[in-house]
Coordinates of C-alpha atoms and ligand atoms in Angstrom, one line a residue:
X8 CA -216.1 50.8 -78.0
X9 CA -219.5 52.8 -78.1
X10 CA -221.3 50.4 -79.2
X11 CA -220.3 48.0 -76.2
X12 CA -221.3 50.3 -73.9
X13 CA -224.6 51.3 -75.6
X14 CA -225.5 47.5 -75.3
X15 CA -224.9 47.3 -71.6
X16 CA -227.1 50.3 -71.1
X17 CA -229.7 49.2 -73.5
X18 CA -229.7 46.1 -71.4
X19 CA -229.6 48.2 -68.1
X20 CA -232.6 50.1 -69.7
X21 CA -234.7 47.1 -70.6
X22 CA -234.5 45.4 -67.2
X23 CA -235.2 48.6 -65.0
X24 CA -238.0 50.0 -67.2
X25 CA -238.5 47.8 -70.3
X26 CA -237.9 47.6 -73.7
X27 CA -240.4 50.4 -74.9
X28 CA -238.8 53.5 -73.8
X29 CA -235.0 53.1 -75.6
X30 CA -234.9 56.0 -77.4
X31 CA -233.5 55.6 -81.2
X32 CA -230.5 57.9 -80.6
X33 CA -227.1 56.4 -79.1
X34 CA -227.4 56.3 -75.2
X35 CA -223.6 56.8 -74.9
X36 CA -221.6 59.5 -75.8
X37 CA -217.7 60.4 -75.3
X38 CA -217.3 62.4 -72.2
X39 CA -217.4 66.3 -73.2
X40 CA -214.6 66.9 -70.7
X41 CA -212.0 64.6 -69.4
X42 CA -212.8 65.7 -66.0
X43 CA -216.4 63.8 -66.4
X44 CA -214.6 60.5 -67.1
X45 CA -214.6 59.0 -70.6
X46 CA -217.9 58.4 -71.7
X47 CA -221.5 59.7 -70.4
X48 CA -225.0 58.6 -70.8
X49 CA -227.7 61.4 -70.3
X50 CA -230.6 59.2 -71.1
X51 CA -231.9 59.9 -67.5
X52 CA -232.7 63.5 -68.2
X53 CA -234.7 62.6 -71.5
X54 CA -236.5 60.0 -70.0
X55 CA -238.3 62.4 -66.8
X56 CA -241.4 62.9 -68.6
X57 CA -242.1 59.6 -70.0
X58 CA -241.2 57.8 -66.4
X59 CA -242.4 60.8 -64.2
X60 CA -239.3 60.8 -62.2
X61 CA -236.6 62.8 -61.4
X62 CA -233.4 62.3 -63.3
X63 CA -231.4 61.3 -60.4
X64 CA -233.5 58.8 -59.4
X65 CA -233.5 57.3 -62.7
X66 CA -229.9 57.2 -63.0
X67 CA -229.8 55.5 -60.1
X68 CA -232.6 52.6 -61.1
X69 CA -230.3 52.4 -64.5
X70 CA -226.9 51.8 -62.6
X71 CA -228.6 49.3 -60.1
X72 CA -229.0 47.3 -63.6
X73 CA -226.2 47.9 -64.9
X74 CA -223.6 45.1 -65.5
X75 CA -220.2 47.3 -66.5
X76 CA -217.7 46.2 -63.9
X77 CA -215.7 44.6 -66.5
X78 CA -215.3 47.7 -68.4
X79 CA -215.6 50.7 -66.1
X80 CA -214.8 51.8 -63.1
X81 CA -218.1 52.4 -60.5
X82 CA -220.3 54.5 -62.7
X83 CA -220.9 57.9 -60.9
X84 CA -224.0 60.4 -61.2
X85 CA -223.4 64.0 -61.6
X86 CA -225.2 67.5 -61.5
X87 CA -228.7 66.6 -62.7
X88 CA -228.4 63.0 -63.5
X89 CA -226.0 62.5 -65.8
X90 CA -224.1 59.0 -65.6
X91 CA -220.4 59.0 -65.8
X92 CA -218.1 56.6 -66.9
X93 CA -214.5 56.0 -66.6
X94 CA -212.5 53.2 -68.4
X95 CA -210.9 50.4 -66.3
X96 CA -207.3 50.2 -66.5
X97 CA -207.0 46.7 -67.0
X98 CA -209.9 47.0 -69.4
X99 CA -207.8 49.5 -71.2
X100 CA -204.7 47.2 -71.4
X101 CA -206.4 44.1 -72.9
X102 CA -208.1 46.1 -75.3
X103 CA -204.8 47.8 -76.3
X104 CA -203.2 44.3 -76.7
X105 CA -206.0 42.7 -78.8
X106 CA -205.3 45.9 -81.0
X107 CA -201.6 45.1 -81.1
X108 CA -202.2 41.3 -82.2
X109 CA -204.5 42.3 -85.1
X110 CA -201.5 44.1 -86.8
X111 CA -203.4 44.7 -89.9
X112 CA -206.8 46.4 -88.9
X113 CA -205.8 47.5 -85.5
X114 CA -209.1 47.1 -84.1
X115 CA -211.0 48.4 -86.9
X116 CA -214.4 46.5 -87.4
X117 CA -215.2 45.5 -90.6
X118 CA -218.2 47.0 -91.9
X119 CA -221.9 44.7 -91.1
X120 CA -223.1 44.8 -93.5
X121 CA -220.5 45.4 -96.4
X122 CA -222.1 47.3 -99.1
X123 CA -221.3 48.0 -102.8
X124 CA -220.3 51.8 -103.3
X125 CA -219.7 54.2 -106.1
X126 CA -217.5 57.1 -105.0
X127 CA -218.0 59.6 -108.0
X128 CA -214.8 61.8 -107.8
X129 CA -212.3 63.8 -109.9
X130 CA -214.4 64.2 -112.7
X131 CA -212.8 66.8 -115.0
X132 CA -213.6 68.0 -117.9
X133 CA -212.0 66.7 -121.4
X134 CA -210.2 69.6 -123.3
X135 CA -210.2 71.8 -120.2
X136 CA -207.4 71.9 -117.8
X137 CA -208.3 70.2 -114.2
X138 CA -208.4 72.7 -111.7
X139 CA -208.0 72.9 -108.2
X140 CA -212.0 72.1 -107.4
X141 CA -210.9 68.9 -109.3
X142 CA -208.1 68.6 -107.4
X143 CA -210.3 68.7 -103.9
X144 CA -212.4 66.3 -105.4
X145 CA -209.6 64.1 -106.0
X146 CA -208.2 64.1 -102.6
X147 CA -211.6 64.0 -100.5
X148 CA -213.0 61.1 -103.2
X149 CA -209.9 59.1 -102.7
X150 CA -209.8 59.4 -99.1
X151 CA -213.3 58.6 -98.8
X152 CA -212.9 55.6 -100.8
X153 CA -209.8 54.4 -98.9
X154 CA -211.9 54.4 -95.5
X155 CA -214.5 52.7 -97.1
X156 CA -212.5 49.9 -98.6
X157 CA -210.8 49.5 -95.6
X158 CA -213.9 48.8 -94.0
X159 CA -214.4 45.7 -96.1
X160 CA -216.8 47.5 -98.5
X161 CA -216.9 46.9 -102.0
X162 CA -215.7 50.2 -104.1
X163 CA -216.5 51.2 -107.3
X164 CA -214.2 54.7 -107.9
X165 CA -215.8 56.3 -110.7
X166 CA -214.3 58.9 -112.6
X167 CA -217.5 60.9 -114.3
X168 CA -215.3 62.9 -117.0
X169 CA -217.1 65.5 -119.1
X170 CA -216.5 63.8 -122.0
X171 CA -219.2 65.1 -124.3
X172 CA -221.3 67.6 -125.5
X173 CA -221.3 70.9 -126.9
X174 CA -217.5 71.7 -126.2
X175 CA -216.3 69.2 -128.8
X176 CA -218.1 70.4 -131.6
X177 CA -216.8 74.0 -131.2
X178 CA -213.4 72.1 -130.8
X179 CA -213.6 70.2 -133.4
X180 CA -214.7 73.0 -136.2
X181 CA -212.0 75.1 -134.8
X182 CA -209.5 72.6 -135.3
X183 CA -210.4 71.8 -138.5
X184 CA -209.7 75.0 -139.6
X185 CA -206.6 75.9 -137.5
X186 CA -204.8 72.9 -136.9
X187 CA -206.4 69.9 -138.8
X188 CA -203.4 67.7 -137.7
X189 CA -205.0 67.1 -134.4
X190 CA -207.7 65.7 -135.3
X191 CA -206.3 62.7 -137.4
X192 CA -202.9 62.3 -135.9
X193 CA -202.1 61.0 -132.4
X194 CA -200.1 62.8 -129.9
X195 CA -200.3 66.2 -132.3
X196 CA -201.1 68.0 -129.1
X197 CA -200.5 68.9 -125.8
X198 CA -203.1 69.2 -123.0
X199 CA -201.9 72.7 -122.7
X200 CA -202.4 73.6 -126.3
X201 CA -205.8 71.9 -126.4
X202 CA -206.8 74.1 -123.8
X203 CA -205.8 77.2 -126.0
X204 CA -207.4 75.8 -128.7
X205 CA -210.8 75.4 -126.5
X206 CA -210.2 79.0 -125.5
X207 CA -210.3 80.1 -128.9
X208 CA -212.7 78.0 -130.1
X209 CA -214.9 79.3 -127.6
X210 CA -214.5 83.0 -128.5
X211 CA -215.0 82.2 -131.9
X212 CA -218.6 80.3 -130.8
X213 CA -219.6 83.5 -129.1
X214 CA -218.7 85.7 -131.5
X215 CA -219.4 84.3 -135.2
X216 CA -222.7 83.3 -135.6
X217 CA -221.5 81.1 -139.0
X218 CA -219.1 79.3 -137.3
X219 CA -221.4 78.6 -134.3
X220 CA -223.5 76.6 -137.1
X221 CA -220.8 74.8 -138.3
X222 CA -219.9 73.8 -134.5
X223 CA -223.3 72.8 -134.2
X224 CA -223.3 70.4 -137.0
X225 CA -220.5 68.9 -135.9
X226 CA -221.9 68.0 -132.7
X227 CA -224.7 66.7 -134.6
X228 CA -222.3 64.5 -136.8
X229 CA -220.6 63.2 -133.9
X230 CA -223.3 62.1 -132.1
X231 CA -224.6 60.6 -135.1
X232 CA -222.1 58.0 -134.9
X233 CA -219.5 59.9 -138.0
X234 CA -217.0 58.1 -138.4
X235 CA -214.6 60.8 -138.9
X236 CA -215.7 62.8 -136.1
X237 CA -215.9 59.8 -133.5
X238 CA -211.9 59.3 -134.4
X239 CA -211.3 63.1 -133.5
X240 CA -213.1 62.8 -130.7
X241 CA -211.7 60.0 -129.5
X242 CA -207.9 61.4 -129.8
X243 CA -209.2 64.7 -128.2
X244 CA -209.9 62.5 -125.3
X245 CA -206.9 60.2 -125.5
X246 CA -205.1 63.4 -125.1
X247 CA -206.5 65.0 -122.2
X248 CA -206.6 61.7 -120.6
X249 CA -203.1 61.1 -120.7
X250 CA -202.3 64.7 -118.7
X251 CA -204.9 63.8 -116.1
X252 CA -203.2 60.4 -115.8
X253 CA -199.5 62.5 -115.0
X254 CA -202.2 64.1 -112.0
X255 CA -203.3 60.9 -110.7
X256 CA -199.9 58.8 -111.0
X257 CA -198.7 62.2 -109.1
X258 CA -201.0 61.7 -106.3
X259 CA -201.0 58.2 -106.2
X260 CA -204.8 57.8 -107.4
X261 CA -206.6 54.9 -108.8
X262 CA -209.8 55.7 -110.5
X263 CA -211.8 54.1 -113.4
X264 CA -212.9 56.4 -116.2
X265 CA -216.3 56.4 -117.0
X266 CA -217.3 59.6 -118.8
X267 CA -220.6 61.2 -119.7
X268 CA -220.5 59.7 -123.2
X269 CA -220.9 56.1 -121.8
X270 CA -224.2 56.8 -120.7
X271 CA -225.4 58.7 -124.5
X272 CA -227.0 55.7 -125.7
X273 CA -229.2 55.6 -122.2
X274 CA -230.5 59.2 -122.8
X275 CA -233.5 58.5 -125.0
X276 CA -234.3 55.8 -123.0
X277 CA -234.5 58.3 -119.9
X278 CA -236.6 60.6 -121.5
X279 CA -239.1 57.9 -122.9
X280 CA -239.2 56.9 -119.4
X281 CA -240.1 60.0 -117.8
X282 CA -242.8 60.6 -120.3
X283 CA -244.3 57.2 -119.5
X284 CA -244.3 58.1 -115.8
X285 CA -246.3 61.4 -116.3
X286 CA -243.4 63.6 -115.4
X287 CA -242.6 65.1 -118.5
X288 CA -243.8 68.8 -119.9
X289 CA -242.8 70.3 -123.1
X290 CA -242.2 73.8 -122.8
X291 CA -241.1 76.1 -125.8
X292 CA -239.5 72.9 -127.6
X293 CA -237.8 71.6 -124.8
X294 CA -238.5 69.0 -122.7
X295 CA -238.6 69.3 -118.7
X296 CA -240.1 67.8 -115.6
X297 CA -241.0 70.4 -113.1
X298 CA -239.5 70.1 -109.4
X299 CA -241.1 70.3 -106.2
X300 CA -239.5 72.1 -103.4
X301 CA -237.6 74.2 -106.2
X302 CA -239.1 77.5 -107.5
X303 CA -238.1 80.7 -109.5
X304 CA -237.9 84.6 -108.2
X305 CA -241.7 84.6 -108.8
X306 CA -242.5 81.4 -106.7
X307 CA -243.5 79.4 -109.4
X308 CA -242.0 75.6 -109.7
X309 CA -239.0 75.4 -111.3
X310 CA -238.7 73.2 -114.6
X311 CA -235.1 70.8 -115.1
X312 CA -234.8 70.7 -118.6
X313 CA -233.6 67.0 -119.6
X314 CA -233.7 67.5 -123.6
X315 CA -233.5 70.9 -125.1
X316 CA -235.4 71.9 -128.2
X317 CA -232.6 71.4 -130.8
X318 CA -232.6 67.6 -129.5
X319 CA -229.5 67.7 -126.9
X320 CA -229.6 66.3 -123.9
X321 CA -228.2 67.9 -120.8
X322 CA -225.6 67.3 -117.9
X323 CA -228.5 66.2 -115.7
X324 CA -230.0 63.9 -118.2
X325 CA -226.6 61.7 -118.0
X326 CA -226.6 61.9 -114.3
X327 CA -230.2 60.6 -114.3
X328 CA -228.9 57.5 -116.9
X329 CA -226.1 57.1 -114.7
X330 CA -228.1 56.8 -111.5
X331 CA -230.2 54.2 -113.1
X332 CA -226.9 52.3 -114.9
X333 CA -225.3 52.3 -111.5
X334 CA -228.2 50.9 -109.4
X335 CA -229.5 48.1 -112.1
X336 CA -226.3 47.1 -113.6
X337 CA -223.5 47.9 -111.0
X338 CA -225.9 47.3 -108.2
X339 CA -225.0 50.0 -106.2
X340 CA -226.3 50.6 -102.7
X341 CA -224.9 53.7 -101.9
X342 CA -223.4 56.4 -104.5
X343 CA -221.4 59.1 -103.1
X344 CA -220.8 62.4 -105.1
X345 CA -217.8 64.7 -104.2
X346 CA -218.1 68.0 -105.7
X347 CA -217.9 71.4 -105.1
X348 CA -220.5 73.0 -103.5
X349 CA -222.4 75.0 -106.1
X350 CA -223.8 71.4 -107.4
X351 CA -225.7 71.2 -104.8
X352 CA -229.2 72.1 -106.4
X353 CA -228.1 69.9 -109.3
X354 CA -227.6 66.5 -107.3
X355 CA -230.7 67.7 -105.0
X356 CA -232.7 68.3 -108.2
X357 CA -231.9 64.8 -110.0
X358 CA -232.1 62.7 -106.7
X359 CA -235.6 63.9 -106.5
X360 CA -236.4 62.9 -110.1
X361 CA -234.6 59.8 -110.0
X362 CA -236.5 59.0 -107.1
X363 CA -240.3 60.3 -108.6
X364 CA -239.1 58.5 -111.8
X365 CA -238.2 55.1 -110.0
X366 CA -234.5 55.3 -111.2
X367 CA -234.1 55.1 -107.8
X368 CA -234.9 52.2 -105.3
X369 CA -236.0 53.3 -101.5
X370 CA -233.0 51.3 -100.2
X371 CA -230.4 52.8 -102.4
X372 CA -228.9 55.8 -100.5
X373 CA -227.6 58.9 -102.8
X374 CA -225.3 61.2 -101.0
X375 CA -224.0 64.4 -102.4
X376 CA -220.3 65.2 -100.5
X377 CA -219.8 68.9 -101.2
X378 CA -217.0 70.8 -100.5
X379 CA -216.0 74.6 -100.4
X380 CA -214.0 76.8 -102.6
X381 CA -210.2 76.8 -102.4
X382 CA -209.1 80.6 -102.0
X383 CA -205.8 82.0 -102.7
X384 CA -204.0 84.0 -99.8
X385 CA -205.3 87.3 -101.0
X386 CA -208.5 85.6 -99.8
X387 CA -210.3 85.4 -103.6
X388 CA -211.5 82.6 -104.9
X389 CA -208.3 80.9 -107.1
X390 CA -209.5 81.7 -110.6
X391 CA -211.0 78.4 -112.7
X392 CA -212.7 78.1 -115.8
X393 CA -211.9 81.4 -117.1
X394 CA -209.3 84.1 -116.5
X395 CA -205.9 83.1 -115.2
X396 CA -205.9 79.0 -114.1
X397 CA -203.3 77.9 -111.6
X398 CA -202.0 74.6 -113.5
X399 CA -202.6 71.7 -111.4
X400 CA -199.3 70.4 -112.6
X401 CA -198.0 73.4 -111.6
X402 CA -199.3 73.8 -108.3
X403 CA -198.0 70.2 -107.4
X404 CA -194.7 70.8 -108.9
X405 CA -194.3 74.1 -107.0
X406 CA -195.1 72.1 -103.6
X407 CA -192.5 69.8 -104.2
X408 CA -190.1 72.4 -105.2
X409 CA -190.6 74.2 -101.9
X410 CA -190.2 70.9 -100.0
X411 CA -187.2 70.3 -101.5
X412 CA -185.7 73.7 -100.8
X413 CA -187.0 73.3 -97.2
X414 CA -185.3 69.9 -97.0
X415 CA -181.8 71.1 -98.8
X416 CA -181.6 74.1 -95.8
X417 CA -182.4 71.4 -93.3
X418 CA -180.2 68.8 -94.1
X419 CA -177.0 71.9 -94.5
X420 CA -178.0 73.3 -90.9
X421 CA -177.9 69.2 -89.7
X422 CA -174.4 69.0 -91.4
X423 CA -175.9 65.9 -93.1
X424 CA -175.0 64.5 -96.6
X425 CA -177.8 62.8 -98.5
X426 CA -178.2 60.9 -101.9
X427 CA -180.1 62.7 -104.7
X428 CA -182.2 60.0 -104.7
X429 CA -183.4 60.4 -101.1
X430 CA -183.6 64.2 -101.7
X431 CA -185.9 63.5 -104.5
X432 CA -187.9 60.9 -102.8
X433 CA -188.5 62.6 -99.7
X434 CA -189.5 66.2 -101.6
X435 CA -191.9 64.6 -103.2
X436 CA -193.7 62.6 -100.5
X437 CA -193.7 65.8 -98.1
X438 CA -194.7 68.4 -101.2
X439 CA -197.5 65.9 -102.4
X440 CA -198.6 65.1 -98.6
X441 CA -198.8 68.3 -97.5
X442 CA -201.3 69.5 -100.1
X443 CA -203.4 66.3 -99.5
X444 CA -203.2 67.2 -95.5
X445 CA -204.0 70.7 -95.9
X446 CA -207.0 70.0 -97.9
X447 CA -208.2 67.2 -95.6
X448 CA -207.7 68.5 -92.6
X449 CA -210.4 71.4 -93.3
X450 CA -214.0 70.8 -92.5
X451 CA -214.8 70.5 -96.5
X452 CA -217.6 72.5 -96.6
X453 CA -215.7 75.5 -95.7
X454 CA -213.3 77.3 -98.3
X455 CA -209.6 76.9 -97.5
X456 CA -206.8 79.2 -98.1
X457 CA -204.0 77.6 -100.2
X458 CA -200.8 78.4 -98.7
X459 CA -197.6 76.6 -99.5
X460 CA -196.1 78.0 -96.2
X461 CA -198.9 76.9 -94.2
X462 CA -199.0 73.5 -95.6
X463 CA -195.2 72.7 -95.4
X464 CA -194.6 74.2 -92.0
X465 CA -193.1 71.9 -89.7
X466 CA -195.3 73.3 -86.7
X467 CA -199.1 72.8 -86.6
X468 CA -201.6 70.8 -87.7
X469 CA -199.4 69.9 -91.2
X470 CA -198.2 66.8 -93.1
X471 CA -194.6 67.6 -92.4
X472 CA -195.3 67.4 -88.7
X473 CA -197.1 64.3 -88.8
X474 CA -194.5 62.7 -91.1
X475 CA -191.7 63.6 -88.6
X476 CA -194.0 62.5 -85.6
X477 CA -193.8 59.5 -87.1
X478 CA -190.0 59.1 -87.8
X479 CA -189.6 60.1 -84.1
X480 CA -191.9 57.4 -82.6
X481 CA -190.0 55.0 -85.0
X482 CA -186.5 56.1 -84.0
X483 CA -187.1 55.8 -80.1
X484 CA -188.8 52.2 -80.9
X485 CA -185.5 51.8 -82.4
X486 CA -183.6 53.0 -79.7
X487 CA -185.5 50.7 -77.0
X488 CA -184.2 47.6 -79.4
X489 CA -186.6 44.9 -78.3
X490 CA -187.6 42.0 -79.8
X491 CA -191.2 42.5 -80.2
X492 CA -191.3 38.4 -81.4
X493 CA -189.7 37.3 -78.4
X494 CA -191.7 39.4 -75.9
X495 CA -194.9 37.9 -77.6
X496 CA -195.7 35.6 -74.6
X497 CA -195.0 38.3 -72.1
X498 CA -197.1 41.0 -73.4
X499 CA -198.3 43.5 -70.9
X500 CA -199.7 47.3 -71.0
X501 CA -199.0 49.2 -67.7
X502 CA -201.0 52.3 -67.4
X503 CA -199.9 54.1 -64.4
X504 CA -199.5 57.4 -65.3
X505 CA -202.4 59.8 -66.7
X506 CA -200.3 60.7 -69.9
X507 CA -199.8 56.9 -70.5
X508 CA -203.5 56.2 -69.9
X509 CA -204.7 59.6 -72.2
X510 CA -202.7 58.0 -75.0
X511 CA -203.8 54.5 -74.4
X512 CA -207.4 55.9 -74.6
X513 CA -207.0 57.8 -77.5
X514 CA -205.5 54.5 -79.6
X515 CA -208.7 52.8 -78.2
X516 CA -210.8 55.4 -80.1
X517 CA -209.5 54.9 -83.3
X518 CA -212.1 52.3 -84.1
X519 CA -215.1 54.2 -83.1
X520 CA -213.3 57.5 -85.1
X521 CA -213.2 55.5 -88.4
X522 CA -216.8 54.5 -88.0
X523 CA -217.9 57.8 -87.4
X524 CA -215.9 59.2 -90.6
X525 CA -217.8 56.6 -92.7
X526 CA -220.8 57.9 -91.7
X527 CA -220.2 62.0 -91.3
X528 CA -217.8 61.7 -94.6
X529 CA -215.6 64.3 -93.0
X530 CA -211.7 63.5 -93.6
X531 CA -210.8 66.5 -91.5
X532 CA -211.9 64.2 -88.2
X533 CA -209.5 61.6 -89.0
X534 CA -206.4 64.2 -89.5
X535 CA -207.8 66.0 -86.5
X536 CA -207.7 62.6 -84.3
X537 CA -204.1 61.9 -85.9
X538 CA -202.9 65.2 -84.7
X539 CA -204.1 64.9 -81.4
X540 CA -202.6 61.3 -81.0
X541 CA -199.1 62.7 -82.1
X542 CA -199.7 65.7 -79.0
X543 CA -200.8 62.8 -76.7
X544 CA -197.4 60.9 -77.6
X545 CA -195.4 64.0 -76.9
X546 CA -196.8 64.4 -73.5
X547 CA -196.4 60.9 -72.9
X548 CA -192.8 60.8 -73.9
X549 CA -192.2 63.9 -72.1
X550 CA -193.6 62.2 -68.8
X551 CA -192.9 59.1 -69.0
X552 CA -189.4 57.8 -69.4
X553 CA -189.6 55.2 -71.8
X554 CA -185.5 53.6 -72.3
X555 CA -184.6 54.2 -68.8
X556 CA -187.7 52.7 -67.2
X557 CA -187.6 49.5 -65.4
X558 CA -188.2 46.3 -67.7
X559 CA -191.7 45.5 -67.7
X560 CA -192.3 49.5 -67.8
X561 CA -189.8 49.8 -70.8
X562 CA -191.8 47.1 -72.5
X563 CA -195.1 48.3 -71.9
X564 CA -194.3 51.7 -72.9
X565 CA -192.5 50.4 -76.1
X566 CA -195.5 48.7 -76.7
X567 CA -197.5 52.3 -76.7
X568 CA -194.7 53.4 -78.9
X569 CA -195.4 51.0 -81.5
X570 CA -199.2 51.3 -81.2
X571 CA -198.6 55.0 -81.8
X572 CA -196.6 54.4 -84.6
X573 CA -199.0 51.9 -86.5
X574 CA -201.8 54.2 -85.9
X575 CA -200.3 57.1 -87.5
X576 CA -199.4 55.1 -90.6
X577 CA -202.6 53.8 -90.9
X578 CA -204.5 56.9 -90.6
X579 CA -202.5 58.7 -92.7
X580 CA -202.5 55.8 -95.2
X581 CA -206.2 56.1 -95.2
X582 CA -206.1 60.1 -96.0
X583 CA -204.0 58.8 -99.1
X584 CA -200.9 59.5 -97.4
X585 CA -197.7 57.3 -97.1
X586 CA -195.2 57.3 -94.2
X587 CA -191.3 57.8 -94.8
X588 CA -188.9 56.1 -92.3
X589 CA -186.0 58.8 -92.2
X590 CA -186.3 62.4 -93.4
Ligands
LIG175 N1 -217.6 67.3 -114.7 C1 -218.4 68.1 -113.7 C2 -217.4 69.5 -113.2 O1 -216.1 69.3 -113.7 C3 -218.1 67.1 -112.4 C4 -219.0 65.7 -112.4 C5 -219.5 64.8 -111.1 N2 -220.0 64.2 -111.1 C6 -221.7 63.7 -111.5 N3 -222.0 62.7 -111.7 N4 -222.2 64.7 -112.2 O2 -218.0 70.2 -112.6

């Protein structure tokens, strides 16, 4: 929509003043206030300097050249020289019918060009519990991947799990003493136990020097490919992996595991390549690269250590190897990393070094998508690594249990009896959707307060509200009892009332919105859109009788309802939420 309008203005500007004056920013934006119409073009104001004329005069000349009568009512010049546009009802109807025919994509265009994109998300650490930060990454990353996939990009969803490093030395050394079975036998441990063992191992490591030495030797053994250590490591990873999978299944997440260990064979090359580029400095035995733009308190340039004095590599080294591999071997054109905001510096540094070392071709985009903390209702950070951690499993189970309780209460109020299977399914969908939606409806860069009561509320911008809205719209369509196939040749959308027009225009904006979300990578824009959609539908339903209307109006309004339902369903699915037909 916006692109079409932009094109028309571009043509007009070229005719009026020549191609040189076309600014790089978009000419047309959504109207800031519905009183001013649907869209506006403010370019006249920014052209006053270049053209040496007053903005109203410029606006007049633009309008004179503008060919837009098929889309808009006659444009209006307002204030100092804004050009306001209002869509023609006929144009809206035609567009909506096109969307209606486009069952699968609802008018959402495929990206041009379609790219190969990696989304690096979730990425918990083996032997440690997956925590709420990983939950955010999982939910946001999945949503971003879904939107990119829907736009036709080729998306590789990668789970960069922390499955390598010193923690394994500690853990193996500790288990050898405390529970040797776990190192040779499958299924000897649950992740819960593994986490406890990990904590105990860490404690020993910090307190007992002799143990520390044994642990370090274990790391060396593992890294040098010792068979027995390798087997123990695999068992531990397997253990964690199985627990993570339970969460992914609950959340309906697909992701390919390619952990840090995968890049292990490439780490030496990375350091050598940095050296060959003349980027490497050895400082106290540690190999590092000095960053530009990052300084310590004294104002001296900050080093990024890529190999420690004991020969071990760092988190950043692995990320450098991953960038190289992903661009060279996977052919990625864009790499998106979804982690908490605390890792912003890490990524800025890694991106800079990758670029300077030539691992990152200039045409490949790397984007860190940061998010804020999940806070408890007391406003304090929900504890993660140390202290009392909320287990993710427990958190999701609790959401489902509460959704179930709410449902049972409602069923008894409505004097309904439903099967156990129905209750289980609905509770599961509502509970999981509520958790996802609570996260996705916040601007990801801010912290958000995790509250079961809020996320499960039937009113407000919540998953239950939208799921009910969907069921309600479907109910209305069912009552309308029309055969959409039969009216296929006689489709018509009539937009007489304001509420109808407002709903129709909103549906029309879906395509633009999705493309904006793709650029900004802000899922909350999509949830806000869906929330407004259901509100606009309610106003429409309040003000426009559907079932009692005359035949042609009734059909038209049922098509609007049908489009609302489809948009809700598709939009929610892009958030990773599946609708229910009955609640
Ligand atoms: N495992 C890391 C953590 O738990 C997140 C990894 C993110 N991805 C990456 N390529 N660094 O904090």
